[in-house]
Amino acid sequence: MKKILTFIFVVLLCVGLCLPALAAAPTATVSDDLRTVYFNETEYLRFNAEYLVDDTRQMVNVKLSESQKTEIKEVKLYSDYTYCVIRGVFKYADGTELTAYYIIKDAYSDAAKIINGKNVEAVINFINVPDLTVNMNGLKSGSEESFLRENTTLTFDVYAYAANGYVKFKIGYLAVYKGNYYYCDYAENEENSGSVPKARLVHPSSDLYKKIDASVNDYYNTGFGFLYYDDLVTVIAIILLLLLFIVAPAVIAVIFTVLAIIKKGTYRKIYIVIASLSAALLIVSVIISVII
Amino acid sequence: MIRKLLKYDFKEMMRFWLIAAITTAVLSVIGCGCANVVSCYQKYPEAIIILSWIFLAIVGLSYLAFSIVAIIIVFARFYKNLFTDEGYLTFTLPIKKITVLNSKIISGFSILFATSAVIFAEICLILHFVIIGGSPSDSSTGAIGIRIIWELINALVVDGYELAFSINALLVFLTSIAATLFKLLFIYVCITIGSIVAKKAKVAFAIAFYYIASSSFGTLMGILYTMVVPFLVERTTQISKGAGIAVGVLIFSAVFLTVLLGCAFCYAFLNKAIDRKLNLA
């Protein structure tokens, strides 16, 4: 019994050691006009939106007044090794709610998008040209007049999905320059490594543009789980996880606790071990499900 | 009494195991020279390089053979000592059946663990003699095996989360040990079921049962992997970095606990089966 208690203590200690990592989760705030994002912990990651455009690429202005600013409900940073997503919910005086998702790739101020606004739907674009060229597999920009400079108004990375639907590859990016759409393909530019990246003009009515645009939309719709629960596979995965790591350990823990109480001798010890392990697994699984 | 049981278990198994271990050790020592030759290929004639590669392939095959020999030794001992005529004598000893079972688990696990450790050490030894840059005076020579492993480990560490990484590394190590124990107990269960259910061809029945059980288990793991892992990855990428790493630690803990639970179930079953169902008459 002493050993089992020691084991449970060690498990709880491991869980306890993880909690500081949870507490250390970074946060971010945005300015009144939504164009500047500040990271509390990493001040160097402060960047400005050069342009604020709606989904038809027209300039718009979104500004929060002082009273509205106090009503910001949530500004939270989600991140992994590749992406940072800041999710801010802003409440206007007239009851309008605006949810902003700033998506920053590779820790660079690449592009951000505001979606789900009831009255306002806008796209915020962060332009940081040198970083974009660094992202392009180390391709170097040749001159000040080269493609993707300060006059570029909007860029999106374009992704292609692998057959299994889970792995996505960055295949290029779409840029809007003086009202025209350009597509820059990584594969084409890799052949001319070291030279200025080349992009080709694509007309909005062309099949290529539609394909690219759909790819961009797919990326934003599925990349961060907005429609995630519609997926049948996900539902099955959740059911499997619940059955295997919540329901099964709970049932096993109850059955073997009862058996441990009824039985005596050697088997009692074994039943206590099984019940303890199931209970520990149940606790860990519940904590995981609460976090994610 | 368990000490005496362990003594005779080890005595029986070590006879073959030691021969196999010494053979691989000798081959590894010669393999070190071959590794040195193939890494400085510009210094030697082509025929010597080819012979060295062939010998290194033989060394690799000897590791495979050593693993198979160790597995056969462990499971043959378990079957022979408990379920053949020799088993009749074993169970007439004035000891509890659980003590016999514990002895088999400890000795079997020790042999499998020692086999893995020996092979790992021998691979590190060979890697130690690989020369990068082609010159023995090159600064990159020496202890390359250890350095490669250490650099691989360092590459996985995320800055600022060394503690979480250390816990994960410890959990992975413990899980791999627990998984070895589970595999051992699972095969013991298969042998026990085969010996209890079948009247003839007990070994064949045990192998068939193992094949069916492991295939079913593999299918379940495949479904879990294709459905659950992408889901977990997708969900984990939506939370903060700190929380994601904490979830990673918890997932490793859950896997470790699940493997331990599997071990506990196999152990309970073996006890029940040997205690109640064994009929040597």
Coordinates of C-alpha atoms in Angstrom, one line a residue:
Chain A
M1 CA 0.0 0.0 0.0
K2 CA 2.9 2.3 0.9
K3 CA 4.4 1.7 -2.6
I4 CA 1.1 2.5 -4.3
L5 CA 0.8 5.7 -2.4
T6 CA 4.4 6.6 -3.3
F7 CA 3.6 5.9 -7.0
I8 CA 0.4 8.1 -6.9
F9 CA 2.5 10.8 -5.2
V10 CA 5.1 10.7 -8.0
V11 CA 2.3 10.9 -10.7
L12 CA 0.8 13.9 -8.9
L13 CA 4.2 15.4 -8.6
C14 CA 4.8 15.1 -12.3
V15 CA 1.4 16.7 -13.0
G16 CA 2.2 19.4 -10.6
L17 CA 5.5 20.2 -12.3
C18 CA 3.5 20.8 -15.5
L19 CA 1.3 23.5 -14.0
P20 CA 4.0 26.2 -14.0
A21 CA 4.3 25.7 -17.8
L22 CA 0.5 26.2 -18.0
A23 CA 0.7 29.4 -15.9
A24 CA 3.5 30.7 -18.2
A25 CA 1.3 30.8 -21.2
P26 CA 2.0 34.1 -23.1
T27 CA -0.7 36.7 -23.7
A28 CA -1.1 39.5 -26.2
T29 CA -3.1 42.8 -26.4
V30 CA -4.1 45.0 -29.4
S31 CA -4.4 48.7 -29.9
D32 CA -7.6 50.6 -30.2
D33 CA -7.5 50.6 -34.0
L34 CA -6.6 46.8 -33.9
R35 CA -3.5 47.5 -36.0
T36 CA -0.9 47.1 -33.4
V37 CA -0.4 43.9 -31.5
Y38 CA 1.7 43.8 -28.3
F39 CA 3.1 40.6 -26.8
N40 CA 3.5 40.9 -23.0
E41 CA 6.5 38.7 -22.7
T42 CA 8.2 39.2 -26.0
E43 CA 8.2 42.9 -26.7
Y44 CA 10.2 42.6 -29.8
L45 CA 7.2 40.9 -31.4
R46 CA 5.3 44.1 -31.7
F47 CA 4.0 44.9 -35.1
N48 CA 1.7 47.2 -37.0
A49 CA -0.9 46.6 -39.6
E50 CA -0.1 48.8 -42.6
Y51 CA -3.5 48.3 -44.2
L52 CA -6.9 47.4 -43.0
V53 CA -9.0 46.0 -45.8
D54 CA -12.3 44.1 -46.1
D55 CA -12.7 40.9 -47.9
T56 CA -13.2 42.7 -51.2
R57 CA -9.8 44.3 -50.7
Q58 CA -11.3 47.8 -50.0
M59 CA -9.8 49.9 -47.3
V60 CA -11.8 50.1 -44.1
N61 CA -11.3 51.6 -40.6
V62 CA -12.1 49.8 -37.4
K63 CA -11.5 51.7 -34.2
L64 CA -12.4 51.0 -30.6
S65 CA -13.3 53.9 -28.4
E66 CA -12.1 54.2 -24.8
S67 CA -15.5 52.9 -23.5
Q68 CA -15.4 50.0 -26.0
K69 CA -11.9 49.2 -25.0
T70 CA -12.9 48.5 -21.5
E71 CA -15.4 45.9 -22.9
I72 CA -12.8 43.7 -24.5
K73 CA -13.8 40.3 -23.4
E74 CA -10.9 38.2 -24.4
V75 CA -7.5 38.6 -25.9
K76 CA -5.7 35.3 -25.9
L77 CA -2.7 34.0 -27.7
Y78 CA -2.6 30.5 -29.0
S79 CA 0.6 29.2 -30.4
D80 CA 2.6 26.2 -31.4
Y81 CA 6.0 25.9 -32.9
T82 CA 4.9 27.3 -36.3
Y83 CA 1.9 29.5 -35.8
C84 CA 0.7 32.1 -33.3
V85 CA -3.0 32.9 -33.3
I86 CA -4.3 35.8 -31.2
R87 CA -8.0 35.6 -30.7
G88 CA -9.7 38.8 -29.5
V89 CA -13.4 39.3 -29.0
F90 CA -14.4 43.0 -29.1
K91 CA -17.8 44.2 -28.0
Y92 CA -19.2 47.5 -29.4
A93 CA -21.6 49.9 -27.7
D94 CA -24.4 49.0 -30.1
G95 CA -24.1 45.3 -29.2
T96 CA -22.0 44.3 -32.2
E97 CA -19.4 41.7 -31.5
L98 CA -16.3 41.3 -33.5
T99 CA -14.0 38.4 -33.3
A100 CA -10.4 38.9 -34.6
Y101 CA -8.0 36.2 -35.4
Y102 CA -4.5 37.4 -36.0
I103 CA -2.5 34.6 -37.6
I104 CA 1.2 35.0 -37.5
K105 CA 3.3 32.3 -39.1
D106 CA 6.9 31.4 -38.3
A107 CA 6.9 34.2 -35.6
Y108 CA 6.8 36.8 -38.4
S109 CA 4.1 39.4 -38.9
D110 CA 2.8 37.9 -42.0
A111 CA -0.9 38.2 -42.3
A112 CA -3.9 38.4 -40.1
K113 CA -7.6 38.2 -40.6
I114 CA -10.7 39.4 -38.8
I115 CA -13.6 37.1 -39.2
N116 CA -17.0 36.4 -37.7
G117 CA -17.9 40.1 -37.2
K118 CA -21.6 40.6 -37.3
N119 CA -21.5 44.1 -38.9
V120 CA -17.8 44.4 -39.7
E121 CA -15.9 41.9 -41.6
A122 CA -12.4 42.9 -42.4
V123 CA -9.0 41.5 -43.2
I124 CA -5.9 43.0 -41.5
N125 CA -2.7 42.6 -43.3
F126 CA 0.7 42.9 -41.7
I127 CA 3.4 43.5 -44.2
N128 CA 6.9 42.7 -43.3
V129 CA 8.7 42.3 -46.6
P130 CA 12.2 41.1 -45.6
D131 CA 10.7 38.5 -43.4
L132 CA 8.6 37.2 -46.2
T133 CA 11.6 36.8 -48.4
V134 CA 13.4 34.9 -45.6
N135 CA 10.4 32.6 -45.4
M136 CA 10.8 31.7 -49.1
N137 CA 13.4 29.0 -48.4
G138 CA 16.1 31.6 -48.1
L139 CA 15.6 33.2 -51.5
K140 CA 17.2 36.7 -51.5
S141 CA 15.5 39.8 -52.8
G142 CA 17.5 41.5 -55.4
S143 CA 16.5 45.2 -55.5
E144 CA 14.3 47.7 -53.9
E145 CA 11.9 47.6 -56.8
S146 CA 11.6 43.8 -56.6
F147 CA 8.4 42.1 -56.2
L148 CA 6.8 42.1 -52.7
R149 CA 8.0 45.5 -51.5
E150 CA 6.3 48.2 -49.5
N151 CA 3.5 48.8 -52.0
T152 CA 2.3 45.3 -51.8
T153 CA -1.1 45.3 -50.1
L154 CA -1.9 41.8 -49.3
T155 CA -0.3 38.4 -49.2
F156 CA -1.5 34.9 -48.4
D157 CA 0.4 31.7 -48.2
V158 CA -1.0 29.1 -50.4
Y159 CA -1.2 25.5 -49.2
A160 CA -1.8 22.2 -50.8
Y161 CA -3.1 19.2 -48.8
A162 CA -1.7 15.7 -49.0
A163 CA -3.9 12.8 -49.9
N164 CA -4.5 12.0 -46.2
G165 CA -5.9 15.5 -45.6
Y166 CA -3.8 16.1 -42.6
V167 CA -0.4 17.2 -43.9
K168 CA -0.3 20.5 -45.8
F169 CA 2.5 21.9 -47.8
K170 CA 3.2 25.5 -48.4
I171 CA 3.4 25.8 -52.2
G172 CA 3.5 29.5 -52.7
Y173 CA 1.8 32.8 -52.0
L174 CA -0.8 35.0 -53.5
A175 CA -0.1 38.8 -53.4
V176 CA -2.2 41.8 -54.3
Y177 CA -0.2 44.6 -55.9
K178 CA -1.8 47.8 -57.1
G179 CA -5.1 46.0 -57.5
N180 CA -3.7 43.0 -59.5
Y181 CA -3.3 39.5 -58.2
Y182 CA 0.0 37.7 -58.4
Y183 CA 0.9 34.1 -57.6
C184 CA 4.4 33.2 -56.7
D185 CA 5.1 29.5 -56.8
Y186 CA 7.9 28.1 -54.5
A187 CA 8.6 25.2 -56.8
E188 CA 9.2 27.5 -59.8
N189 CA 11.4 29.8 -57.7
E190 CA 13.5 27.0 -56.1
E191 CA 14.9 26.3 -59.6
N192 CA 16.3 29.8 -59.7
S193 CA 17.5 29.8 -56.1
G194 CA 19.3 33.0 -55.2
S195 CA 17.6 35.1 -57.8
V196 CA 14.7 37.5 -57.2
P197 CA 11.4 35.6 -56.6
K198 CA 9.2 35.7 -59.7
A199 CA 5.5 35.9 -59.6
R200 CA 3.0 35.7 -62.4
L201 CA -0.1 37.8 -62.8
V202 CA -3.3 35.9 -62.3
H203 CA -6.7 37.3 -63.3
P204 CA -9.5 37.0 -60.6
S205 CA -11.7 35.2 -63.1
S206 CA -9.0 32.6 -64.1
D207 CA -9.2 29.0 -62.9
L208 CA -5.8 29.3 -61.3
Y209 CA -6.9 32.2 -59.2
K210 CA -10.1 30.4 -58.1
K211 CA -8.0 27.4 -57.2
I212 CA -5.6 29.5 -55.2
D213 CA -8.4 31.4 -53.5
A214 CA -10.2 28.2 -52.5
S215 CA -6.9 26.9 -51.1
V216 CA -6.5 30.1 -49.0
N217 CA -10.1 29.8 -47.7
D218 CA -9.7 26.1 -47.0
Y219 CA -6.6 26.9 -45.0
Y220 CA -8.3 29.5 -42.9
N221 CA -11.4 27.4 -42.4
T222 CA -9.8 24.2 -41.4
G223 CA -6.3 25.2 -40.2
F224 CA -7.4 26.4 -36.8
G225 CA -10.5 24.3 -36.1
F226 CA -13.3 26.6 -36.8
L227 CA -15.2 23.8 -38.6
Y228 CA -13.3 21.1 -36.9
Y229 CA -16.2 19.4 -35.2
D230 CA -18.1 18.8 -38.4
D231 CA -15.5 16.2 -39.3
L232 CA -16.8 12.7 -38.9
V233 CA -13.3 11.3 -38.2
T234 CA -13.0 13.8 -35.4
V235 CA -16.2 12.7 -33.8
I236 CA -15.1 9.0 -34.0
A237 CA -11.7 10.0 -32.5
I238 CA -13.4 11.8 -29.6
I239 CA -15.7 8.8 -29.0
L240 CA -12.7 6.4 -29.1
L241 CA -10.7 8.7 -26.7
L242 CA -13.7 8.9 -24.3
L243 CA -14.2 5.2 -24.4
L244 CA -10.6 4.2 -24.0
F245 CA -9.3 6.9 -21.6
I246 CA -12.3 8.1 -19.6
V247 CA -15.1 5.4 -19.6
A248 CA -12.9 2.3 -19.5
P249 CA -10.6 3.5 -16.7
A250 CA -13.6 4.7 -14.7
V251 CA -15.4 1.3 -15.1
I252 CA -12.1 -0.7 -14.3
A253 CA -11.4 1.5 -11.3
V254 CA -14.9 0.9 -9.9
I255 CA -14.9 -2.9 -10.5
F256 CA -11.5 -3.5 -9.1
T257 CA -12.0 -1.3 -6.1
V258 CA -15.1 -3.4 -5.3
L259 CA -13.1 -6.6 -5.9
A260 CA -10.2 -5.3 -3.7
I261 CA -12.7 -4.7 -0.9
I262 CA -14.3 -8.2 -1.3
K263 CA -11.2 -10.3 -1.9
K264 CA -8.4 -11.0 0.5
G265 CA -4.8 -12.2 0.1
T266 CA -2.5 -11.9 -2.9
Y267 CA -5.2 -10.9 -5.4
R268 CA -6.3 -8.0 -3.2
K269 CA -2.9 -6.4 -3.8
I270 CA -3.1 -6.9 -7.5
Y271 CA -6.7 -5.5 -7.6
I272 CA -5.5 -2.5 -5.6
V273 CA -2.7 -1.8 -8.1
I274 CA -5.1 -2.1 -11.1
A275 CA -7.7 0.2 -9.4
S276 CA -5.0 2.8 -8.6
L277 CA -3.6 2.8 -12.1
S278 CA -7.0 3.1 -13.6
A279 CA -7.8 6.0 -11.3
A280 CA -4.5 7.7 -12.1
L281 CA -5.2 7.3 -15.8
L282 CA -8.7 8.7 -15.4
I283 CA -7.4 11.8 -13.6
V284 CA -4.7 12.4 -16.2
S285 CA -7.2 11.9 -19.1
V286 CA -9.7 14.3 -17.5
I287 CA -7.0 17.0 -17.1
I288 CA -6.0 16.6 -20.8
S289 CA -9.6 16.8 -22.0
V290 CA -10.1 19.9 -19.9
I291 CA -7.0 21.6 -21.3
I292 CA -7.6 20.8 -25.0
Chain B
M1 CA 13.0 -19.1 -2.1
I2 CA 12.7 -16.7 -5.0
R3 CA 16.5 -16.3 -4.9
K4 CA 17.0 -20.0 -5.5
L5 CA 14.5 -19.9 -8.4
L6 CA 16.2 -16.9 -9.9
K7 CA 19.6 -18.5 -9.5
Y8 CA 18.5 -21.6 -11.5
D9 CA 16.6 -19.6 -14.1
F10 CA 19.6 -17.4 -14.8
K11 CA 22.0 -20.4 -14.7
E12 CA 19.9 -22.2 -17.3
M13 CA 19.4 -19.1 -19.5
M14 CA 22.9 -17.6 -19.2
R15 CA 24.5 -20.6 -20.7
F16 CA 23.3 -19.7 -24.2
W17 CA 22.8 -16.0 -23.7
L18 CA 26.5 -15.5 -22.6
I19 CA 27.7 -17.4 -25.7
A20 CA 25.6 -15.2 -27.9
A21 CA 26.6 -12.0 -26.1
I22 CA 30.3 -12.8 -26.3
T23 CA 30.0 -13.6 -30.0
T24 CA 28.3 -10.3 -30.8
A25 CA 30.9 -8.5 -28.6
V26 CA 33.8 -10.0 -30.5
L27 CA 32.1 -9.2 -33.8
S28 CA 31.5 -5.6 -32.6
V29 CA 35.2 -5.2 -31.7
I30 CA 36.2 -6.3 -35.2
G31 CA 33.3 -4.1 -36.6
C32 CA 34.9 -1.1 -34.9
G33 CA 37.9 -1.5 -37.2
C34 CA 35.7 -2.0 -40.2
A35 CA 33.7 1.2 -39.3
N36 CA 37.0 3.1 -39.2
V37 CA 38.0 1.7 -42.6
V38 CA 34.8 2.6 -44.3
S39 CA 34.8 6.1 -42.9
C40 CA 38.3 6.7 -44.1
Y41 CA 37.6 5.0 -47.5
Q42 CA 40.1 7.1 -49.5
K43 CA 43.0 5.6 -47.6
Y44 CA 42.3 1.9 -48.3
P45 CA 41.9 -0.2 -51.4
E46 CA 38.4 -0.8 -52.7
A47 CA 38.5 -4.6 -51.9
I48 CA 39.1 -3.8 -48.2
I49 CA 36.3 -1.3 -48.2
I50 CA 33.9 -3.8 -49.7
L51 CA 35.0 -6.5 -47.2
S52 CA 34.5 -4.1 -44.4
W53 CA 30.9 -3.3 -45.5
I54 CA 30.1 -7.0 -45.8
F55 CA 31.5 -7.6 -42.3
L56 CA 29.5 -4.6 -40.9
A57 CA 26.4 -6.2 -42.4
I58 CA 27.3 -9.5 -40.7
V59 CA 27.6 -7.6 -37.4
G60 CA 24.2 -6.0 -37.9
L61 CA 22.7 -9.5 -38.6
S62 CA 24.4 -10.8 -35.5
Y63 CA 22.5 -8.2 -33.4
L64 CA 19.3 -9.5 -34.9
A65 CA 20.3 -13.1 -34.2
F66 CA 21.2 -12.2 -30.6
S67 CA 17.8 -10.6 -30.0
I68 CA 16.0 -13.7 -31.5
V69 CA 18.2 -16.0 -29.4
A70 CA 17.4 -14.0 -26.2
I71 CA 13.7 -14.1 -26.9
I72 CA 13.7 -17.9 -27.6
I73 CA 15.7 -18.5 -24.4
V74 CA 13.3 -16.6 -22.3
F75 CA 10.0 -18.1 -23.7
A76 CA 11.4 -21.6 -24.0
R77 CA 12.4 -21.5 -20.4
F78 CA 8.9 -20.3 -19.3
Y79 CA 7.1 -23.0 -21.4
K80 CA 9.5 -25.8 -20.6
N81 CA 9.7 -25.0 -16.9
L82 CA 5.9 -24.6 -16.3
F83 CA 4.0 -26.5 -19.0
T84 CA 5.9 -29.6 -19.9
D85 CA 6.8 -32.6 -17.7
E86 CA 9.4 -30.4 -16.0
G87 CA 6.5 -28.2 -14.9
Y88 CA 5.2 -31.1 -12.8
L89 CA 8.4 -31.1 -10.8
T90 CA 8.4 -27.3 -10.6
F91 CA 4.9 -27.2 -9.1
T92 CA 5.8 -29.8 -6.5
L93 CA 8.3 -27.4 -5.0
P94 CA 7.2 -26.2 -1.5
I95 CA 6.6 -22.6 -2.8
K96 CA 3.7 -20.5 -3.9
K97 CA 2.9 -20.5 -7.7
I98 CA 3.1 -16.7 -7.7
T99 CA 6.7 -17.0 -6.6
V100 CA 7.5 -19.2 -9.6
L101 CA 5.7 -16.7 -11.8
N102 CA 7.6 -13.8 -10.3
S103 CA 10.9 -15.6 -10.8
K104 CA 10.1 -16.1 -14.5
I105 CA 9.1 -12.5 -15.0
I106 CA 12.2 -11.1 -13.2
S107 CA 14.6 -13.4 -15.0
G108 CA 12.9 -13.0 -18.4
F109 CA 12.8 -9.2 -18.1
S110 CA 16.4 -9.0 -17.0
I111 CA 17.6 -11.0 -20.0
L112 CA 15.6 -9.0 -22.5
F113 CA 16.7 -5.7 -20.9
A114 CA 20.3 -6.8 -20.8
T115 CA 20.1 -7.9 -24.4
S116 CA 18.9 -4.4 -25.4
A117 CA 21.6 -2.7 -23.3
V118 CA 24.4 -4.9 -24.8
I119 CA 23.2 -4.2 -28.3
F120 CA 22.9 -0.4 -27.6
A121 CA 26.4 -0.3 -26.1
E122 CA 27.9 -2.3 -29.0
I123 CA 26.3 0.1 -31.5
C124 CA 27.7 3.1 -29.6
L125 CA 31.1 1.4 -29.6
I126 CA 31.1 1.0 -33.4
L127 CA 29.9 4.6 -33.9
H128 CA 32.7 5.7 -31.6
F129 CA 35.2 4.6 -34.3
V130 CA 33.5 6.3 -37.2
I131 CA 35.7 9.1 -38.3
I132 CA 34.0 12.2 -39.7
G133 CA 36.2 14.2 -42.1
G134 CA 38.4 11.3 -43.0
S135 CA 41.3 12.3 -40.7
P136 CA 42.0 10.7 -37.3
S137 CA 43.3 14.1 -36.1
D138 CA 40.1 15.8 -37.0
S139 CA 38.4 17.5 -34.1
S140 CA 35.1 15.8 -34.9
T141 CA 36.5 12.3 -34.1
G142 CA 36.0 10.4 -31.0
A143 CA 32.8 9.5 -29.0
I144 CA 30.7 10.2 -32.0
G145 CA 28.1 7.6 -31.0
I146 CA 27.4 9.3 -27.7
R147 CA 27.6 12.8 -29.3
I148 CA 25.1 11.9 -32.1
I149 CA 22.6 10.7 -29.5
W150 CA 23.2 13.7 -27.3
E151 CA 22.8 16.1 -30.2
L152 CA 19.6 14.3 -31.3
I153 CA 18.3 14.7 -27.8
N154 CA 19.3 18.4 -27.6
A155 CA 17.6 19.1 -30.9
L156 CA 14.3 18.0 -29.4
V157 CA 14.5 20.4 -26.4
V158 CA 12.4 23.6 -26.7
D159 CA 14.1 26.6 -25.0
G160 CA 12.5 27.5 -21.7
Y161 CA 10.8 24.1 -21.4
E162 CA 13.8 22.0 -20.4
L163 CA 12.0 20.7 -17.3
A164 CA 8.9 19.5 -19.3
F165 CA 11.3 17.9 -21.8
S166 CA 13.2 16.1 -19.0
I167 CA 9.9 14.7 -17.6
N168 CA 8.9 13.6 -21.1
A169 CA 12.3 12.0 -21.7
L170 CA 12.0 10.2 -18.4
L171 CA 8.4 9.1 -19.2
V172 CA 9.5 7.8 -22.6
F173 CA 12.3 5.8 -21.0
L174 CA 10.0 4.4 -18.4
T175 CA 7.3 3.6 -21.0
S176 CA 9.8 1.7 -23.1
I177 CA 10.8 -0.3 -20.1
A178 CA 7.1 -0.9 -19.2
A179 CA 6.4 -1.8 -22.9
T180 CA 9.1 -4.4 -22.8
L181 CA 7.6 -5.8 -19.6
F182 CA 4.1 -5.8 -21.2
K183 CA 5.4 -7.6 -24.3
L184 CA 7.0 -10.3 -22.0
L185 CA 3.8 -10.7 -19.9
F186 CA 1.6 -10.7 -23.0
I187 CA 3.6 -13.6 -24.6
Y188 CA 3.6 -15.4 -21.3
V189 CA -0.2 -15.0 -21.4
C190 CA -0.3 -16.4 -24.9
I191 CA 1.9 -19.4 -23.9
T192 CA -0.3 -20.0 -20.9
I193 CA -3.6 -19.9 -22.9
G194 CA -2.1 -22.2 -25.5
S195 CA -0.9 -24.7 -22.9
I196 CA -4.2 -24.7 -21.0
V197 CA -6.6 -24.8 -24.0
A198 CA -4.8 -27.1 -26.4
K199 CA -4.3 -30.8 -25.7
K200 CA -1.7 -31.2 -28.5
A201 CA 0.5 -28.7 -30.4
K202 CA 0.5 -26.3 -27.5
V203 CA 3.3 -24.2 -28.9
A204 CA 1.6 -23.8 -32.3
F205 CA -1.7 -22.8 -30.5
A206 CA 0.2 -20.3 -28.4
I207 CA 1.8 -18.8 -31.5
A208 CA -1.6 -18.7 -33.3
F209 CA -3.2 -17.0 -30.3
Y210 CA -0.3 -14.5 -30.1
Y211 CA -0.7 -13.8 -33.9
I212 CA -4.5 -13.2 -33.6
A213 CA -4.2 -11.1 -30.4
S214 CA -1.3 -9.0 -31.7
S215 CA -3.0 -8.4 -35.1
S216 CA -6.2 -7.3 -33.3
F217 CA -4.2 -5.1 -31.0
G218 CA -2.2 -3.7 -34.0
T219 CA -5.5 -2.9 -35.9
L220 CA -6.8 -1.1 -32.9
M221 CA -3.6 0.9 -32.5
G222 CA -3.7 1.7 -36.3
I223 CA -7.2 3.1 -35.9
L224 CA -6.2 5.1 -32.9
Y225 CA -3.1 6.4 -34.6
T226 CA -4.9 7.5 -37.8
M227 CA -7.8 9.1 -36.0
V228 CA -6.8 10.1 -32.5
V229 CA -3.2 11.3 -33.1
P230 CA -4.1 13.9 -35.8
F231 CA -7.0 15.0 -33.6
L232 CA -4.7 15.5 -30.6
V233 CA -2.1 17.3 -32.7
E234 CA -4.8 19.6 -34.2
R235 CA -6.2 20.4 -30.8
T236 CA -2.9 20.9 -29.2
T237 CA -1.8 23.4 -31.8
Q238 CA -4.8 25.6 -30.9
I239 CA -3.7 26.1 -27.3
S240 CA -0.8 28.1 -26.0
K241 CA 2.8 26.8 -26.2
G242 CA 3.0 26.2 -22.4
A243 CA -0.3 24.4 -22.3
G244 CA 0.7 22.4 -25.3
I245 CA 3.9 21.2 -23.7
A246 CA 2.0 20.4 -20.5
V247 CA -0.6 18.4 -22.5
G248 CA 2.4 16.6 -24.1
V249 CA 3.7 15.6 -20.7
L250 CA 0.2 14.4 -19.6
I251 CA -0.2 12.4 -22.8
F252 CA 3.1 10.6 -22.2
S253 CA 1.9 10.0 -18.6
A254 CA -1.4 8.6 -19.9
V255 CA 0.5 6.3 -22.3
F256 CA 2.8 5.1 -19.5
L257 CA -0.1 4.5 -17.2
T258 CA -2.0 2.6 -19.9
V259 CA 1.0 0.3 -20.5
L260 CA 1.4 -0.3 -16.8
L261 CA -2.3 -1.1 -16.6
G262 CA -1.9 -3.6 -19.4
C263 CA 1.0 -5.2 -17.4
A264 CA -1.2 -5.4 -14.3
F265 CA -4.0 -7.1 -16.3
C266 CA -1.6 -9.7 -17.8
Y267 CA 0.0 -10.3 -14.4
A268 CA -3.5 -10.8 -12.8
F269 CA -4.5 -13.1 -15.6
L270 CA -1.3 -15.2 -15.3
N271 CA -1.8 -15.6 -11.6
K272 CA -5.4 -16.7 -12.0
A273 CA -4.6 -19.0 -14.9
I274 CA -1.6 -20.7 -13.2
D275 CA -3.2 -20.8 -9.9
R276 CA -6.6 -22.3 -10.9
K277 CA -6.5 -23.7 -14.4
L278 CA -3.2 -25.5 -14.4
N279 CA -3.7 -29.2 -14.6
L280 CA -0.6 -31.3 -15.0
A281 CA -2.2 -34.6 -14.3

